[in-house]
XYZ file of C-alpha atoms in Angstrom:
64
model
C -119.641 -88.281 170.215
C -116.846 -90.774 170.758
C -116.694 -94.349 172.021
C -115.248 -94.203 175.515
C -111.757 -95.510 176.286
C -112.262 -95.220 180.037
C -115.824 -96.557 180.425
C -115.748 -99.526 178.111
C -116.742 -103.117 178.635
C -117.100 -104.291 175.030
C -116.679 -101.416 172.593
C -117.269 -98.259 174.635
C -120.577 -97.419 172.967
C -122.611 -97.179 176.197
C -119.752 -95.334 177.910
C -119.638 -92.838 175.051
C -123.390 -92.317 175.188
C -123.159 -91.801 178.954
C -120.389 -89.228 178.536
C -122.381 -87.403 175.864
C -125.565 -87.295 177.968
C -123.839 -86.638 181.297
C -125.155 -89.845 182.866
C -123.398 -92.612 184.793
C -122.185 -95.372 182.416
C -123.799 -98.069 184.570
C -127.216 -96.447 184.184
C -126.864 -96.329 180.395
C -125.802 -99.998 180.320
C -128.789 -101.039 182.445
C -131.179 -99.058 180.247
C -129.605 -100.582 177.124
C -130.061 -104.084 178.545
C -133.675 -103.411 179.502
C -134.421 -101.999 176.054
C -132.794 -105.014 174.440
C -135.451 -107.212 176.057
C -138.039 -105.539 173.826
C -138.216 -107.296 170.465
C -136.292 -105.358 167.875
C -132.884 -104.891 166.327
C -131.168 -103.057 169.217
C -128.088 -105.272 168.901
C -127.803 -104.143 165.271
C -127.818 -100.503 166.433
C -124.999 -101.314 168.873
C -122.874 -102.959 166.175
C -123.497 -100.089 163.741
C -122.484 -97.564 166.401
C -119.395 -99.680 167.164
C -118.402 -99.416 163.508
C -119.394 -95.807 162.771
C -118.622 -93.906 165.996
C -114.910 -93.132 166.288
C -112.932 -94.050 169.382
C -112.117 -91.242 171.779
C -108.738 -89.673 170.885
C -105.916 -90.172 173.376
C -105.651 -87.203 175.710
C -109.221 -86.092 174.922
C -110.231 -85.814 178.577
C -108.865 -82.885 180.507
C -107.903 -83.187 184.164
C -110.475 -81.558 186.445
């Protein structure tokens, strides 16, 4: 998994998750926001993923 260069708003974490799961990035962002309303350390998970998940290499995507 990589953080997305194309589908990024802050760090590309949700875009990378969307690419990995084959879902639209907007859907993953909405789900992430809804889950963040539940008490818990979801923002910590986001920051940890931002630090640990590498950014997508340039030229990684192939033209379809």
